[in-house]
CSV table of C-alpha atoms and ligand atoms in Angstrom, one decimal:
chain,number,residue,atom,x,y,z
A,839,MET,CA,-43.0,8.0,3.3
A,840,GLN,CA,-40.5,5.1,2.2
A,841,LYS,CA,-39.0,6.1,-1.0
A,842,PRO,CA,-39.5,3.6,-3.8
A,843,PRO,CA,-36.8,1.3,-5.1
A,844,LEU,CA,-34.5,2.8,-7.9
A,845,TRP,CA,-35.5,0.2,-10.6
A,846,THR,CA,-33.1,0.8,-13.7
A,847,GLN,CA,-32.8,-1.5,-17.1
A,848,LYS,CA,-29.4,-0.9,-17.2
A,849,VAL,CA,-26.8,-0.4,-14.9
A,850,THR,CA,-24.3,2.5,-16.0
A,851,ARG,CA,-21.1,2.4,-14.8
A,852,ARG,CA,-21.7,5.7,-12.8
A,853,GLU,CA,-24.8,4.3,-11.2
A,854,LEU,CA,-22.4,1.4,-10.1
A,855,LEU,CA,-19.8,3.5,-9.1
A,856,LYS,CA,-22.3,5.7,-7.2
A,857,VAL,CA,-23.6,2.5,-5.3
A,858,GLY,CA,-20.0,1.1,-4.9
A,859,SER,CA,-18.8,4.4,-3.3
A,860,GLY,CA,-21.3,5.3,-1.3
A,861,LEU,CA,-21.8,8.5,-2.8
A,862,SER,CA,-25.3,7.6,-3.9
A,863,ILE,CA,-28.2,9.5,-2.3
A,864,GLY,CA,-28.9,6.2,-0.2
A,865,SER,CA,-25.9,7.2,2.0
A,866,LEU,CA,-27.5,10.3,3.2
A,867,LEU,CA,-30.8,8.4,3.8
A,868,PRO,CA,-31.7,6.5,7.3
A,869,LEU,CA,-31.0,2.4,7.1
A,870,SER,CA,-35.0,1.6,6.2
A,871,ALA,CA,-34.7,4.2,2.9
A,872,VAL,CA,-31.0,2.7,1.9
A,873,SER,CA,-32.2,-1.2,1.6
A,874,ALA,CA,-34.9,0.5,-0.5
A,875,ASN,CA,-32.1,2.2,-2.9
A,876,THR,CA,-31.1,-1.0,-4.8
A,877,LEU,CA,-30.6,-1.2,-8.5
A,878,ARG,CA,-31.3,-4.1,-10.6
A,879,THR,CA,-29.1,-5.2,-13.2
A,880,GLN,CA,-28.0,-8.2,-15.5
A,881,ALA,CA,-24.4,-6.8,-15.2
A,882,ARG,CA,-21.7,-9.5,-14.5
A,883,ILE,CA,-19.4,-7.9,-12.5
A,884,VAL,CA,-15.9,-9.2,-11.7
A,885,ILE,CA,-13.5,-7.9,-8.5
A,886,LEU,CA,-9.9,-8.4,-8.5
A,887,GLY,CA,-8.6,-9.4,-4.9
A,888,GLY,CA,-10.5,-9.5,-1.8
A,889,GLY,CA,-8.4,-7.3,0.8
A,890,ALA,CA,-9.9,-4.3,2.4
A,891,ALA,CA,-11.0,-2.7,-0.9
A,892,GLY,CA,-12.4,-5.9,-2.6
A,893,MET,CA,-14.0,-7.3,0.0
A,894,ALA,CA,-15.9,-3.8,1.1
A,895,MET,CA,-16.7,-3.5,-2.9
A,896,ALA,CA,-18.0,-7.0,-2.7
A,897,ASN,CA,-20.5,-6.4,0.4
A,898,ARG,CA,-21.3,-2.9,-0.8
A,899,LEU,CA,-22.4,-4.1,-4.2
A,900,ALA,CA,-24.1,-7.4,-2.8
A,901,ASN,CA,-25.7,-5.4,-0.7
A,902,ARG,CA,-27.2,-2.9,-3.3
A,903,LEU,CA,-27.7,-4.8,-6.4
A,904,ARG,CA,-30.5,-7.1,-7.5
A,905,GLY,CA,-29.9,-9.2,-10.1
A,906,GLY,CA,-26.5,-9.9,-12.0
A,907,THR,CA,-23.2,-11.5,-11.3
A,908,ILE,CA,-20.5,-10.6,-8.6
A,909,THR,CA,-17.2,-12.5,-8.8
A,910,LEU,CA,-14.6,-12.3,-6.4
A,911,VAL,CA,-11.2,-13.5,-7.4
A,912,GLU,CA,-8.8,-14.1,-4.5
A,913,PRO,CA,-6.6,-16.7,-4.0
A,914,ARG,CA,-5.9,-16.0,-0.1
A,915,GLU,CA,-7.9,-18.2,2.5
A,916,THR,CA,-7.1,-15.5,5.1
A,917,HIS,CA,-7.8,-11.8,5.3
A,918,HIS,CA,-4.9,-9.9,6.8
A,919,TYR,CA,-5.5,-6.2,8.5
A,920,GLN,CA,-2.3,-4.7,7.6
A,921,PRO,CA,-2.6,-1.4,9.9
A,922,GLY,CA,-2.2,-4.2,12.7
A,923,TRP,CA,1.4,-5.0,11.3
A,924,THR,CA,3.2,-2.0,13.0
A,925,LEU,CA,1.6,-3.3,16.5
A,926,VAL,CA,2.6,-6.6,15.9
A,927,ALA,CA,6.3,-5.1,15.0
A,928,SER,CA,6.1,-3.3,18.1
A,929,GLY,CA,5.3,-6.0,20.4
A,930,VAL,CA,1.9,-4.7,21.2
A,931,TRP,CA,-0.4,-7.1,19.0
A,932,ASN,CA,-0.1,-11.1,18.6
A,933,ALA,CA,0.0,-11.7,15.1
A,934,ASP,CA,-3.5,-13.5,15.3
A,935,LYS,CA,-5.5,-10.5,15.7
A,936,THR,CA,-4.5,-9.4,12.5
A,937,MET,CA,-5.9,-12.3,10.8
A,938,ARG,CA,-9.5,-13.7,10.0
A,939,PRO,CA,-10.8,-15.9,7.5
A,940,ASN,CA,-12.3,-14.3,4.1
A,941,ALA,CA,-15.2,-16.4,4.2
A,942,GLN,CA,-16.4,-14.5,7.2
A,943,PHE,CA,-16.5,-11.3,5.0
A,944,LEU,CA,-18.0,-12.8,2.1
A,945,PRO,CA,-21.3,-12.1,1.5
A,946,ARG,CA,-24.0,-14.3,0.4
A,947,GLY,CA,-24.2,-14.5,-3.5
A,948,VAL,CA,-20.8,-13.7,-3.9
A,949,ASN,CA,-19.0,-16.1,-6.2
A,950,TRP,CA,-15.5,-17.1,-4.8
A,951,ILE,CA,-12.8,-18.1,-7.2
A,952,ARG,CA,-9.4,-18.8,-5.2
A,953,GLU,CA,-7.3,-18.1,-7.8
A,954,HIS,CA,-5.0,-15.2,-9.2
A,955,ALA,CA,-5.7,-13.0,-11.9
A,956,ALA,CA,-3.1,-13.5,-14.7
A,957,ASN,CA,-4.1,-10.9,-17.3
A,958,ILE,CA,-6.5,-8.3,-18.2
A,959,ASP,CA,-7.8,-7.8,-21.8
A,960,ALA,CA,-9.9,-4.9,-21.8
A,961,ASP,CA,-10.8,-5.1,-24.9
A,962,ASN,CA,-12.6,-8.0,-25.0
A,963,LYS,CA,-13.8,-7.3,-21.4
A,964,ARG,CA,-12.0,-10.5,-20.4
A,965,VAL,CA,-10.0,-11.7,-17.4
A,966,ALA,CA,-7.4,-14.5,-17.7
A,967,LEU,CA,-6.7,-16.4,-14.2
A,968,ALA,CA,-3.3,-18.2,-13.2
A,969,ASN,CA,-5.3,-21.9,-14.0
A,970,GLY,CA,-5.9,-21.0,-17.6
A,971,ALA,CA,-9.6,-20.1,-17.0
A,972,THR,CA,-11.0,-17.2,-18.4
A,973,LEU,CA,-13.8,-14.8,-16.8
A,974,GLU,CA,-16.4,-12.2,-19.1
A,975,TYR,CA,-17.2,-9.2,-17.4
A,976,ASP,CA,-19.4,-6.1,-17.8
A,977,PHE,CA,-17.6,-4.2,-15.1
A,978,LEU,CA,-14.4,-4.6,-13.5
A,979,ILE,CA,-12.9,-3.8,-10.1
A,980,VAL,CA,-9.5,-4.1,-9.7
A,981,ALA,CA,-8.5,-3.8,-6.3
A,982,THR,CA,-5.3,-6.2,-6.2
A,983,GLY,CA,-3.3,-4.1,-3.7
A,984,ILE,CA,0.1,-2.9,-4.5
A,985,GLN,CA,3.4,-4.2,-5.6
A,986,LEU,CA,6.4,-4.3,-2.9
A,987,ASN,CA,9.7,-4.0,-4.8
A,988,TYR,CA,12.1,-4.9,-2.7
A,989,HIS,CA,14.7,-5.7,-5.6
A,990,LEU,CA,15.2,-2.2,-6.5
A,991,ILE,CA,17.2,-2.2,-3.0
A,992,ASP,CA,20.2,-4.0,-4.2
A,993,GLY,CA,21.0,-7.5,-2.0
A,994,MET,CA,17.6,-6.7,-0.2
A,995,SER,CA,14.9,-9.3,-0.1
A,996,PRO,CA,11.8,-9.9,1.8
A,997,ALA,CA,13.2,-13.3,3.1
A,998,LEU,CA,16.1,-11.6,4.8
A,999,VAL,CA,13.7,-9.7,7.5
A,1000,GLY,CA,14.6,-10.8,10.9
A,1001,GLN,CA,18.1,-11.4,10.1
A,1002,HIS,CA,21.2,-9.3,10.2
A,1003,GLY,CA,19.7,-6.7,11.9
A,1004,ILE,CA,17.1,-6.3,9.1
A,1005,GLY,CA,13.2,-5.5,9.8
A,1006,SER,CA,10.4,-4.5,7.1
A,1007,VAL,CA,6.7,-4.5,8.1
A,1008,TYR,CA,5.4,-4.1,4.8
A,1009,ALA,CA,5.3,-7.4,3.1
A,1010,SER,CA,3.7,-9.9,5.5
A,1011,ILE,CA,2.5,-10.9,9.0
A,1012,GLU,CA,5.6,-13.3,9.1
A,1013,GLY,CA,7.8,-10.4,8.0
A,1014,ALA,CA,6.2,-8.1,10.8
A,1015,SER,CA,6.8,-10.6,13.7
A,1016,ARG,CA,10.2,-11.2,12.8
A,1017,THR,CA,10.8,-7.1,12.5
A,1018,HIS,CA,9.6,-7.6,16.2
A,1019,GLN,CA,12.7,-10.1,16.8
A,1020,ALA,CA,14.8,-7.7,15.4
A,1021,ILE,CA,14.0,-5.1,17.2
A,1022,GLN,CA,14.1,-7.0,20.7
A,1023,ALA,CA,17.5,-8.4,19.6
A,1024,TRP,CA,18.9,-4.6,18.8
A,1025,LEU,CA,17.2,-3.9,22.3
A,1026,ASN,CA,19.1,-7.0,23.9
A,1027,SER,CA,22.3,-5.5,22.7
A,1028,GLY,CA,22.2,-2.4,25.0
A,1029,GLN,CA,23.6,-0.4,22.2
A,1030,GLY,CA,24.2,0.4,18.5
A,1031,LYS,CA,22.7,2.4,15.6
A,1032,GLY,CA,19.1,2.1,14.3
A,1033,ILE,CA,18.3,3.4,10.8
A,1034,PHE,CA,14.8,4.2,9.9
A,1035,THR,CA,14.0,4.7,5.8
A,1036,ALA,CA,11.2,5.8,3.6
A,1037,ALA,CA,10.5,5.0,0.3
A,1038,PRO,CA,10.9,7.4,-2.9
A,1039,THR,CA,7.8,6.4,-4.1
A,1040,PRO,CA,3.8,6.7,-2.8
A,1041,VAL,CA,3.3,3.7,-0.2
A,1042,LYS,CA,0.3,2.0,1.1
A,1043,CYS,CA,1.1,3.6,4.5
A,1044,ALA,CA,3.1,6.8,4.6
A,1045,GLY,CA,2.5,6.7,8.3
A,1046,ALA,CA,4.2,2.9,8.9
A,1047,PRO,CA,7.6,4.0,8.6
A,1048,LEU,CA,7.1,6.9,10.9
A,1049,LYS,CA,5.1,4.6,13.4
A,1050,MET,CA,7.9,2.3,13.5
A,1051,THR,CA,10.4,4.8,14.3
A,1052,PHE,CA,8.0,5.8,17.2
A,1053,THR,CA,7.3,2.7,18.6
A,1054,THR,CA,11.0,1.9,18.6
A,1055,LEU,CA,12.1,4.9,20.3
A,1056,SER,CA,9.3,4.4,23.1
A,1057,ARG,CA,10.7,1.0,23.8
A,1058,LEU,CA,14.7,2.3,24.3
A,1059,GLU,CA,13.3,4.9,26.3
A,1060,ALA,CA,11.1,2.2,28.3
A,1061,SER,CA,14.8,0.5,28.5
A,1062,GLY,CA,16.2,3.0,30.5
A,1063,GLN,CA,19.2,3.2,28.4
A,1064,ARG,CA,18.1,5.5,25.4
A,1065,ASP,CA,21.7,7.5,25.5
A,1066,ALA,CA,23.3,4.2,24.2
A,1067,PHE,CA,21.5,4.0,21.2
A,1068,ASN,CA,21.7,6.1,17.9
A,1069,VAL,CA,18.6,6.8,15.8
A,1070,ASP,CA,18.8,7.9,12.2
A,1071,TYR,CA,15.7,8.6,9.7
A,1072,MET,CA,16.8,8.7,6.3
A,1073,ALA,CA,13.9,10.9,4.2
A,1074,PRO,CA,14.0,10.7,0.3
A,1075,GLY,CA,11.9,14.3,0.5
A,1076,THR,CA,12.2,17.3,2.1
A,1077,SER,CA,8.9,16.3,4.5
A,1078,LEU,CA,8.3,13.2,6.4
A,1079,PHE,CA,4.4,13.2,5.9
A,1080,SER,CA,2.4,14.9,3.0
A,1081,GLN,CA,-0.4,17.0,5.6
A,1082,PRO,CA,1.7,19.6,6.9
A,1083,TRP,CA,0.9,20.0,10.1
A,1084,VAL,CA,1.7,16.2,10.7
A,1085,ASP,CA,5.2,16.6,9.1
A,1086,GLU,CA,5.8,19.6,11.0
A,1087,PHE,CA,4.5,17.6,14.2
A,1088,VAL,CA,6.8,14.8,13.5
A,1089,LYS,CA,10.0,16.7,13.0
A,1090,GLN,CA,9.6,18.7,16.0
A,1091,ARG,CA,8.9,14.8,17.8
A,1092,PHE,CA,11.9,13.4,16.1
A,1093,ASP,CA,14.3,16.6,17.0
A,1094,GLU,CA,13.1,16.3,20.7
A,1095,GLN,CA,13.5,12.7,21.0
A,1096,GLY,CA,17.2,12.6,19.2
A,1097,VAL,CA,16.6,11.4,16.1
A,1098,ASN,CA,19.1,12.2,13.0
A,1099,ARG,CA,17.3,13.3,10.2
A,1100,ARG,CA,18.5,13.2,7.0
A,1101,HIS,CA,16.8,14.1,3.8
A,1102,HIS,CA,16.3,13.4,0.3
A,1103,TYR,CA,18.2,9.9,0.6
A,1104,ARG,CA,16.9,6.6,-0.6
A,1105,LEU,CA,18.2,3.3,0.4
A,1106,SER,CA,19.8,1.9,-2.9
A,1107,ALA,CA,21.6,-1.3,-1.3
A,1108,ILE,CA,22.2,-3.4,1.7
A,1109,ASP,CA,25.1,-5.5,2.7
A,1110,PRO,CA,23.5,-7.8,5.5
A,1111,GLN,CA,26.9,-9.6,6.5
A,1112,ALA,CA,28.7,-6.2,6.9
A,1113,LYS,CA,25.2,-4.7,8.2
A,1114,GLN,CA,25.8,-1.6,5.4
A,1115,ALA,CA,23.5,0.7,4.0
A,1116,GLU,CA,24.3,2.5,0.9
A,1117,PHE,CA,21.7,5.2,0.3
A,1118,THR,CA,22.0,7.5,-2.7
A,1119,PHE,CA,21.0,11.2,-3.4
A,1120,VAL,CA,17.7,11.9,-5.2
A,1121,GLY,CA,16.7,15.4,-4.4
A,1122,PRO,CA,17.5,18.5,-6.3
A,1123,GLU,CA,18.9,20.0,-3.3
A,1124,SER,CA,20.4,18.4,-0.2
A,1125,GLU,CA,19.3,19.4,3.2
A,1126,PHE,CA,21.7,18.0,6.2
A,1127,THR,CA,21.1,18.4,9.7
A,1128,SER,CA,24.0,19.5,11.6
A,1129,HIS,CA,24.3,16.2,13.9
A,1130,HIS,CA,23.8,13.2,11.2
A,1131,GLN,CA,26.3,10.3,12.0
A,1132,LEU,CA,26.6,9.1,8.6
A,1133,ARG,CA,30.0,8.2,6.8
A,1134,GLU,CA,30.4,10.1,3.7
A,1135,ALA,CA,31.6,7.4,1.1
A,1136,GLU,CA,34.0,8.5,-1.9
A,1137,PHE,CA,32.3,7.2,-4.5
A,1138,ARG,CA,29.2,7.4,-6.5
A,1139,ARG,CA,26.1,5.6,-7.8
A,1140,GLU,CA,24.4,5.8,-10.9
A,1141,GLY,CA,26.1,9.2,-11.4
A,1142,GLN,CA,24.5,10.1,-7.9
A,1143,PRO,CA,26.3,10.7,-4.4
A,1144,THR,CA,26.0,8.2,-2.0
A,1145,VAL,CA,26.7,7.5,1.8
A,1146,ILE,CA,27.5,4.1,3.5
A,1147,ALA,CA,26.6,3.7,6.6
A,1148,ASP,CA,26.8,1.2,9.6
A,1149,TYR,CA,23.5,0.2,11.1
A,1150,ASP,CA,22.6,-2.5,14.0
A,1151,PHE,CA,19.0,-2.5,13.2
A,1152,ILE,CA,17.6,-1.2,9.9
A,1153,HIS,CA,13.9,-1.0,9.3
A,1154,VAL,CA,13.9,-0.9,5.5
A,1155,VAL,CA,10.8,0.2,3.2
A,1156,PRO,CA,10.5,-0.7,-0.2
A,1157,PRO,CA,9.4,1.4,-3.2
A,1158,HIS,CA,6.1,0.5,-4.1
A,1159,GLU,CA,4.2,0.4,-7.5
A,1160,CYS,CA,1.2,-0.6,-9.2
A,1161,PRO,CA,0.6,-4.3,-9.8
A,1162,ARG,CA,2.4,-5.4,-12.9
A,1163,PHE,CA,0.0,-7.6,-14.4
A,1164,CYS,CA,-2.1,-3.9,-14.7
A,1165,GLN,CA,0.9,-2.2,-16.3
A,1166,THR,CA,1.5,-4.7,-18.9
A,1167,GLU,CA,-2.3,-4.9,-20.0
A,1168,ARG,CA,-2.3,-4.0,-23.2
A,1169,ALA,CA,-5.7,-1.5,-23.4
A,1170,TYR,CA,-2.9,0.5,-20.7
A,1171,ARG,CA,0.1,0.5,-23.1
A,1172,ALA,CA,-2.1,1.8,-26.0
A,1173,ARG,CA,-2.2,5.3,-24.4
A,1174,ARG,CA,-5.7,6.1,-25.6
A,1175,PRO,CA,-9.1,6.4,-23.8
A,1176,VAL,CA,-11.7,3.8,-24.0
A,1177,GLN,CA,-15.2,4.9,-24.9
A,1178,GLY,CA,-13.9,8.7,-24.4
A,1179,ARG,CA,-12.8,8.8,-20.6
A,1180,VAL,CA,-10.0,7.4,-18.7
A,1181,ALA,CA,-8.9,7.4,-15.3
A,1182,ARG,CA,-5.1,7.9,-14.4
A,1183,CYS,CA,-3.2,5.7,-12.0
A,1184,ARG,CA,-1.6,7.9,-9.3
A,1185,TYR,CA,1.4,4.8,-9.2
A,1186,SER,CA,2.7,5.0,-12.6
A,1187,HIS,CA,3.1,8.0,-14.9
A,1188,PRO,CA,-0.4,9.4,-15.7
A,1189,ALA,CA,0.4,9.2,-19.3
A,1190,ALA,CA,1.3,5.6,-19.2
A,1191,HIS,CA,-1.5,4.4,-17.4
A,1192,PRO,CA,-5.1,5.5,-18.9
A,1193,LEU,CA,-7.7,2.9,-17.6
A,1194,PRO,CA,-10.4,1.9,-19.8
A,1195,ARG,CA,-14.0,3.2,-18.4
A,1196,SER,CA,-15.2,-0.2,-17.7
A,1197,VAL,CA,-12.4,-1.2,-15.3
A,1198,TRP,CA,-12.3,0.7,-11.6
A,1199,HIS,CA,-9.0,0.6,-10.3
A,1200,TRP,CA,-9.4,1.2,-6.4
A,1201,ARG,CA,-5.8,3.2,-6.2
A,1202,CYS,CA,-6.9,5.4,-9.2
A,1203,ASP,CA,-8.0,9.2,-8.8
A,1204,TRP,CA,-10.8,9.5,-11.2
A,1205,CYS,CA,-11.3,12.9,-13.8
A,1206,PRO,CA,-13.1,15.2,-12.3
A,1207,ASP,CA,-16.5,14.9,-13.8
A,1208,HIS,CA,-16.7,11.7,-12.4
B,2048,FAD,C1,2.3,-2.2,7.8
B,2048,FAD,C2,0.7,-1.3,7.4
B,2048,FAD,C3,0.5,-0.4,8.2
B,2048,FAD,C4,-0.6,0.3,7.8
B,2048,FAD,N1,-1.2,1.2,8.7
B,2048,FAD,C5,-2.5,1.7,8.1
B,2048,FAD,C6,-3.3,2.8,8.9
B,2048,FAD,O1,-3.2,2.9,9.9
B,2048,FAD,N2,-4.7,3.0,8.3
B,2048,FAD,C7,-5.0,3.0,7.3
B,2048,FAD,O2,-5.9,3.6,6.7
B,2048,FAD,N3,-4.1,2.2,6.2
B,2048,FAD,C8,-3.0,1.8,7.0
B,2048,FAD,N4,-2.2,0.9,6.0
B,2048,FAD,C9,-2.8,0.7,4.6
B,2048,FAD,C10,-4.0,-0.3,4.2
B,2048,FAD,O3,-3.5,-1.8,5.4
B,2048,FAD,C11,-3.9,-0.7,2.9
B,2048,FAD,O4,-4.1,0.5,2.4
B,2048,FAD,C12,-5.1,-1.8,2.4
B,2048,FAD,O5,-4.9,-2.8,3.0
B,2048,FAD,C13,-5.4,-1.6,1.2
B,2048,FAD,O6,-6.3,-2.5,0.9
B,2048,FAD,P1,-6.1,-2.9,-0.4
B,2048,FAD,O7,-7.1,-4.0,-0.7
B,2048,FAD,O8,-6.3,-2.1,-2.2
B,2048,FAD,O9,-5.2,-4.0,-1.1
B,2048,FAD,P2,-4.5,-5.4,0.0
B,2048,FAD,O10,-5.0,-5.3,1.4
B,2048,FAD,O11,-3.2,-5.5,-0.2
B,2048,FAD,O12,-5.7,-6.6,-0.7
B,2048,FAD,C14,-4.9,-6.8,-2.2
B,2048,FAD,C15,-5.8,-8.5,-2.2
B,2048,FAD,O13,-5.7,-8.8,-3.7
B,2048,FAD,C16,-5.0,-10.0,-3.6
B,2048,FAD,N5,-4.4,-10.2,-5.3
B,2048,FAD,C17,-3.3,-9.8,-5.2
B,2048,FAD,N6,-2.7,-9.9,-6.6
B,2048,FAD,C18,-3.9,-10.5,-7.0
B,2048,FAD,C19,-4.2,-11.5,-7.9
B,2048,FAD,N7,-3.4,-11.2,-9.1
B,2048,FAD,N8,-5.3,-11.9,-8.2
B,2048,FAD,C20,-6.3,-11.7,-7.5
B,2048,FAD,N9,-6.1,-11.2,-6.1
B,2048,FAD,C21,-4.9,-11.0,-6.0
B,2048,FAD,C22,-4.3,-10.3,-2.3
B,2048,FAD,O14,-4.4,-12.0,-2.3
B,2048,FAD,C23,-4.7,-9.5,-1.4
B,2048,FAD,O15,-5.9,-10.5,-0.6
B,2048,FAD,C24,-1.4,-0.1,6.4
B,2048,FAD,C25,-0.7,-0.8,5.5
B,2048,FAD,C26,0.7,-1.7,6.2
B,2048,FAD,C27,1.4,-2.6,5.4
């Protein structure tokens, strides 16, 4: 027998989260029953950001809610499939394959505002848009992705990607294409040193620095001149990946494929003209491999030892951070729970970033009772 619709007079935040995250009982039911498992609501739901997370939420909520309004704030016309960027940078995919019109994914009945969100006023449940307009909400979903802080690497800017042997696959599809060109130029030179870096922060794809190293190694090996190239990997920590078995596997493969690993260093500065990179020691204990090929420098930076390395190609992974406009929002800085409970963002210090109950940040860990 078909399950009767779950009609409610008022959607609670818990119910909304269940619908949005697919945790409701409906996710365990056959399709015919799932369609009946809807919620009636008058709620005004605003979603900031229409990337993978925001667009997925818009679709799920549009399917499962009856009544209310869903408004998506997304300035871009085009959806970018970011996992494809490593394949573009490696020459496996064409850039076009990673782009589709956002309109193709927008569910019927969702209002799309092509604008940037500028500020969240969580106390008054309002979002200010860059064009000066204001949106009021009952529930807000923040899915604006993550901020890339290239500027924390002295001398570095995304505009440099593709020049002076610099690659970086994180910023954009254009950056991925230019990274491909930089790697190709290095390969064509027939020799030299490539340095692959990782960031000292959580990143949106922890696998991408490793993927770029492996795909480039594969191309070096395919060139038949592997011995003419040196490959270094600079890791901020002891591990290269959070899953221990993956970490172990990657380290083993790197060692087998002649990658010189060095741990507890972050990329702190770059001199594009000289093709030199500065790395700052970040760890409490350094862990050197016996065969590292970096030149030690005598000077120190911010009280920490640094090393300077020459490169012919470098893959730059920028530090990542929670989007700035979320961090500066007054309610976040107030450091107090709103309506009794908070969620905390793992991209900044927990105590500094409590999220009000009515705000759901896609990238946040939830309290145990959620
Ligand atoms: C090179 C690379 C490889 C990856 N590989 C993998 C992989 O193999 N597997 C995997 O699971 N994940 C992978 N990822 C991670 C995955 O792509 C991201 O986790 C995912 O795209 C995040 O989705 P999101 O919606 O949170 O953010 P995004 O996709 O970045 O979307 C954020 C959206 O918010 C919009 N926006 C930004 N600011 C505002 C604002 N102020 N107002 C309104 N809208 C705004 C942007 O225009 C954008 O559309 C990879 C990422 C990269 C970069």
